[in-house]
């Protein structure tokens, strides 16, 4: 059998394969460039960018759990201008499309950051972080209130023609309502899911293990939650979904595709093995060959209920 077609489309953005990296787990690209061939990725998704620089939370900001990690990094970043000056020249040397994850403390700031970034040819899509569990302002509340969620997407839509990909919160009672609201507000795709609001306590000091008090759980522990959210969202919307949550092996990614994701993102696994995304790409290709499937899109949303 000839090589299967791995390419997928997220709005108008072409990906040579369905595998990107999850925002916040891969820096802005240079941090991983010596370890991973960035040209092989389907897309590079960078850490969250706000209109201006942001410091993030006090340490400790991460904590290892059984089957995952807690983090409350608090979205430190160089701001829009810092990203343009420092990282776009670097990322533009690669053929891989760049998805910029954006966030704001207010609804207006989401518009502002896109306004500042949108003239850059080196940016191919925006992932809108509406679901960060680690910051006090904006972010987390926006992703669980369908009306604010829609307002942010509508505002971003007025600022750009590039694909916009709202990132959904997992802690909602009806993911379909958010998927539909995103579609009605002009989104091109959905990213599902962000880390799950979570907490740990040191029993000696009785202090929270994270300086922020609580944070987000990621890694293998959340994969079954993410699979269900992707599955349920795919039933209600025709938008392509980028699925993520605990992908460590190709088999995990294939499960997401069958659940209904068009593409996937590798997150926490990058901290353990930076080459995970490449292994996942190769593993998907092998699975397609073994199962005589000539296009990865044929796998999407094919859960067998018989
Ligand atoms: C250390 C860390 C930092 C993260 N930073 C961001 C971020 O800046 N923006 C965002 O939308 N998601 C962020 N996330 C969430 C991930 O992109 C992803 O949605 C989540 O971790 C689930 O995938 P995983 O289990 O494969 O890590 C972060 C996750 C971790 C672990």
PDB file of C-alpha atoms in Angstrom, residues 151-286:
ATOM      1  CA  UNK A 151     -18.890  37.410  23.180  1.00  0.00           C
ATOM      2  CA  UNK A 152     -15.130  36.730  23.192  1.00  0.00           C
ATOM      3  CA  UNK A 153     -15.333  34.614  20.037  1.00  0.00           C
ATOM      4  CA  UNK A 154     -17.501  37.187  18.241  1.00  0.00           C
ATOM      5  CA  UNK A 155     -15.050  39.961  19.147  1.00  0.00           C
ATOM      6  CA  UNK A 156     -12.014  37.964  17.981  1.00  0.00           C
ATOM      7  CA  UNK A 157     -13.898  37.142  14.764  1.00  0.00           C
ATOM      8  CA  UNK A 158     -14.136  40.883  13.954  1.00  0.00           C
ATOM      9  CA  UNK A 159     -10.337  41.223  14.293  1.00  0.00           C
ATOM     10  CA  UNK A 160      -9.065  38.464  11.997  1.00  0.00           C
ATOM     11  CA  UNK A 161      -9.755  36.349   8.935  1.00  0.00           C
ATOM     12  CA  UNK A 162      -7.389  33.623  10.169  1.00  0.00           C
ATOM     13  CA  UNK A 163      -8.888  30.464  11.672  1.00  0.00           C
ATOM     14  CA  UNK A 164      -9.994  30.862  15.291  1.00  0.00           C
ATOM     15  CA  UNK A 165     -10.062  27.886  17.628  1.00  0.00           C
ATOM     16  CA  UNK A 166     -11.745  28.424  21.010  1.00  0.00           C
ATOM     17  CA  UNK A 167     -10.332  26.146  23.705  1.00  0.00           C
ATOM     18  CA  UNK A 168     -13.145  24.702  25.764  1.00  0.00           C
ATOM     19  CA  UNK A 169     -13.299  24.175  29.503  1.00  0.00           C
ATOM     20  CA  UNK A 170     -13.881  20.571  30.617  1.00  0.00           C
ATOM     21  CA  UNK A 171     -15.906  21.502  33.708  1.00  0.00           C
ATOM     22  CA  UNK A 172     -19.196  22.324  31.995  1.00  0.00           C
ATOM     23  CA  UNK A 173     -22.411  20.338  32.199  1.00  0.00           C
ATOM     24  CA  UNK A 174     -23.187  20.478  28.476  1.00  0.00           C
ATOM     25  CA  UNK A 175     -20.180  20.629  26.133  1.00  0.00           C
ATOM     26  CA  UNK A 176     -22.551  20.620  23.142  1.00  0.00           C
ATOM     27  CA  UNK A 177     -23.968  24.004  24.158  1.00  0.00           C
ATOM     28  CA  UNK A 178     -20.452  25.497  24.057  1.00  0.00           C
ATOM     29  CA  UNK A 179     -19.625  23.757  20.775  1.00  0.00           C
ATOM     30  CA  UNK A 180     -22.762  25.151  19.174  1.00  0.00           C
ATOM     31  CA  UNK A 181     -22.187  28.619  20.638  1.00  0.00           C
ATOM     32  CA  UNK A 182     -18.647  28.618  19.222  1.00  0.00           C
ATOM     33  CA  UNK A 183     -19.907  27.635  15.785  1.00  0.00           C
ATOM     34  CA  UNK A 184     -22.654  30.300  15.853  1.00  0.00           C
ATOM     35  CA  UNK A 185     -20.115  32.933  16.928  1.00  0.00           C
ATOM     36  CA  UNK A 186     -17.831  32.344  13.949  1.00  0.00           C
ATOM     37  CA  UNK A 187     -15.270  29.812  15.199  1.00  0.00           C
ATOM     38  CA  UNK A 188     -13.494  27.565  12.658  1.00  0.00           C
ATOM     39  CA  UNK A 189     -12.548  24.736  15.002  1.00  0.00           C
ATOM     40  CA  UNK A 190     -12.625  23.719  18.682  1.00  0.00           C
ATOM     41  CA  UNK A 191      -9.770  22.720  20.986  1.00  0.00           C
ATOM     42  CA  UNK A 192     -10.916  20.212  23.628  1.00  0.00           C
ATOM     43  CA  UNK A 193      -9.816  20.191  26.435  1.00  0.00           C
ATOM     44  CA  UNK A 194      -7.891  22.434  28.824  1.00  0.00           C
ATOM     45  CA  UNK A 195      -6.585  21.017  32.106  1.00  0.00           C
ATOM     46  CA  UNK A 196      -9.225  20.113  34.722  1.00  0.00           C
ATOM     47  CA  UNK A 197      -9.578  22.370  37.814  1.00  0.00           C
ATOM     48  CA  UNK A 198      -7.882  20.461  40.616  1.00  0.00           C
ATOM     49  CA  UNK A 199      -5.981  20.745  43.892  1.00  0.00           C
ATOM     50  CA  UNK A 200      -3.585  18.900  46.180  1.00  0.00           C
ATOM     51  CA  UNK A 201      -2.666  19.448  49.853  1.00  0.00           C
ATOM     52  CA  UNK A 202       0.586  18.725  51.683  1.00  0.00           C
ATOM     53  CA  UNK A 203      -0.543  16.914  54.826  1.00  0.00           C
ATOM     54  CA  UNK A 204       2.499  18.000  56.849  1.00  0.00           C
ATOM     55  CA  UNK A 205       2.076  21.717  56.300  1.00  0.00           C
ATOM     56  CA  UNK A 206      -1.614  21.516  55.351  1.00  0.00           C
ATOM     57  CA  UNK A 207      -0.777  23.992  52.615  1.00  0.00           C
ATOM     58  CA  UNK A 208      -1.940  23.559  49.028  1.00  0.00           C
ATOM     59  CA  UNK A 209       0.836  21.985  46.944  1.00  0.00           C
ATOM     60  CA  UNK A 210       0.602  24.881  44.476  1.00  0.00           C
ATOM     61  CA  UNK A 211       1.290  28.452  45.576  1.00  0.00           C
ATOM     62  CA  UNK A 212      -1.827  29.509  43.687  1.00  0.00           C
ATOM     63  CA  UNK A 213      -3.984  27.246  45.881  1.00  0.00           C
ATOM     64  CA  UNK A 214      -5.419  25.242  43.009  1.00  0.00           C
ATOM     65  CA  UNK A 215      -4.557  24.631  39.378  1.00  0.00           C
ATOM     66  CA  UNK A 216      -5.228  22.333  36.445  1.00  0.00           C
ATOM     67  CA  UNK A 217      -4.815  18.567  36.184  1.00  0.00           C
ATOM     68  CA  UNK A 218      -3.322  17.222  32.942  1.00  0.00           C
ATOM     69  CA  UNK A 219      -1.795  13.991  31.676  1.00  0.00           C
ATOM     70  CA  UNK A 220      -3.102  10.405  31.370  1.00  0.00           C
ATOM     71  CA  UNK A 221      -5.489  10.865  34.333  1.00  0.00           C
ATOM     72  CA  UNK A 222      -7.739  13.146  32.250  1.00  0.00           C
ATOM     73  CA  UNK A 223      -7.734  11.232  28.960  1.00  0.00           C
ATOM     74  CA  UNK A 224     -11.076   9.431  29.411  1.00  0.00           C
ATOM     75  CA  UNK A 225     -12.716  12.753  30.334  1.00  0.00           C
ATOM     76  CA  UNK A 226     -11.306  14.359  27.188  1.00  0.00           C
ATOM     77  CA  UNK A 227     -12.386  11.444  24.989  1.00  0.00           C
ATOM     78  CA  UNK A 228     -15.990  11.820  26.151  1.00  0.00           C
ATOM     79  CA  UNK A 229     -15.987  15.587  25.703  1.00  0.00           C
ATOM     80  CA  UNK A 230     -14.608  15.265  22.158  1.00  0.00           C
ATOM     81  CA  UNK A 231     -17.117  12.520  21.376  1.00  0.00           C
ATOM     82  CA  UNK A 232     -20.064  14.538  22.708  1.00  0.00           C
ATOM     83  CA  UNK A 233     -18.983  17.791  21.030  1.00  0.00           C
ATOM     84  CA  UNK A 234     -18.455  16.019  17.699  1.00  0.00           C
ATOM     85  CA  UNK A 235     -22.061  14.829  17.851  1.00  0.00           C
ATOM     86  CA  UNK A 236     -23.365  18.412  18.038  1.00  0.00           C
ATOM     87  CA  UNK A 237     -21.057  20.399  15.758  1.00  0.00           C
ATOM     88  CA  UNK A 238     -19.550  19.999  12.326  1.00  0.00           C
ATOM     89  CA  UNK A 239     -16.491  22.071  13.289  1.00  0.00           C
ATOM     90  CA  UNK A 240     -13.198  20.162  13.234  1.00  0.00           C
ATOM     91  CA  UNK A 241     -11.978  19.388  16.756  1.00  0.00           C
ATOM     92  CA  UNK A 242      -8.392  19.377  18.023  1.00  0.00           C
ATOM     93  CA  UNK A 243      -8.490  16.791  20.817  1.00  0.00           C
ATOM     94  CA  UNK A 244      -6.064  16.684  23.731  1.00  0.00           C
ATOM     95  CA  UNK A 245      -5.679  15.370  27.235  1.00  0.00           C
ATOM     96  CA  UNK A 246      -3.161  12.701  28.235  1.00  0.00           C
ATOM     97  CA  UNK A 247      -1.860  11.713  24.803  1.00  0.00           C
ATOM     98  CA  UNK A 248       1.381   9.796  25.419  1.00  0.00           C
ATOM     99  CA  UNK A 249       1.286   7.197  22.618  1.00  0.00           C
ATOM    100  CA  UNK A 250      -0.101   6.923  19.085  1.00  0.00           C
ATOM    101  CA  UNK A 251      -2.874   4.677  20.426  1.00  0.00           C
ATOM    102  CA  UNK A 252      -4.130   7.544  22.603  1.00  0.00           C
ATOM    103  CA  UNK A 253      -4.228   9.882  19.600  1.00  0.00           C
ATOM    104  CA  UNK A 254      -6.029   7.291  17.463  1.00  0.00           C
ATOM    105  CA  UNK A 255      -8.653   6.972  20.200  1.00  0.00           C
ATOM    106  CA  UNK A 256      -9.252  10.738  19.975  1.00  0.00           C
ATOM    107  CA  UNK A 257      -9.613  10.547  16.173  1.00  0.00           C
ATOM    108  CA  UNK A 258     -12.135   7.719  16.434  1.00  0.00           C
ATOM    109  CA  UNK A 259     -14.015   9.709  19.109  1.00  0.00           C
ATOM    110  CA  UNK A 260     -14.406  12.571  16.619  1.00  0.00           C
ATOM    111  CA  UNK A 261     -11.243  14.699  16.675  1.00  0.00           C
ATOM    112  CA  UNK A 262      -9.805  15.796  13.317  1.00  0.00           C
ATOM    113  CA  UNK A 263      -6.442  16.608  14.904  1.00  0.00           C
ATOM    114  CA  UNK A 264      -4.766  16.071  18.268  1.00  0.00           C
ATOM    115  CA  UNK A 265      -2.296  17.849  20.544  1.00  0.00           C
ATOM    116  CA  UNK A 266       0.429  16.317  22.692  1.00  0.00           C
ATOM    117  CA  UNK A 267       0.836  18.160  26.011  1.00  0.00           C
ATOM    118  CA  UNK A 268       2.201  16.899  29.321  1.00  0.00           C
ATOM    119  CA  UNK A 269       4.021  14.040  27.538  1.00  0.00           C
ATOM    120  CA  UNK A 270       6.467  16.622  26.108  1.00  0.00           C
ATOM    121  CA  UNK A 271       7.917  17.064  29.595  1.00  0.00           C
ATOM    122  CA  UNK A 272       8.787  13.366  29.768  1.00  0.00           C
ATOM    123  CA  UNK A 273       9.724  12.653  26.161  1.00  0.00           C
ATOM    124  CA  UNK A 274      10.022  15.665  23.829  1.00  0.00           C
ATOM    125  CA  UNK A 275       9.830  13.360  20.810  1.00  0.00           C
ATOM    126  CA  UNK A 276       6.332  12.116  21.721  1.00  0.00           C
ATOM    127  CA  UNK A 277       4.595  14.076  18.940  1.00  0.00           C
ATOM    128  CA  UNK A 278       6.920  12.551  16.314  1.00  0.00           C
ATOM    129  CA  UNK A 279       6.312   9.044  17.700  1.00  0.00           C
ATOM    130  CA  UNK A 280       2.585   9.719  17.589  1.00  0.00           C
ATOM    131  CA  UNK A 281       2.738  10.852  13.936  1.00  0.00           C
ATOM    132  CA  UNK A 282       4.674   7.721  12.953  1.00  0.00           C
ATOM    133  CA  UNK A 283       2.360   5.505  14.997  1.00  0.00           C
ATOM    134  CA  UNK A 284      -0.770   6.915  13.347  1.00  0.00           C
ATOM    135  CA  UNK A 285       0.775   6.283   9.937  1.00  0.00           C
ATOM    136  CA  UNK A 286       1.619   2.676  10.860  1.00  0.00           C
TER     137      UNK A 286
END
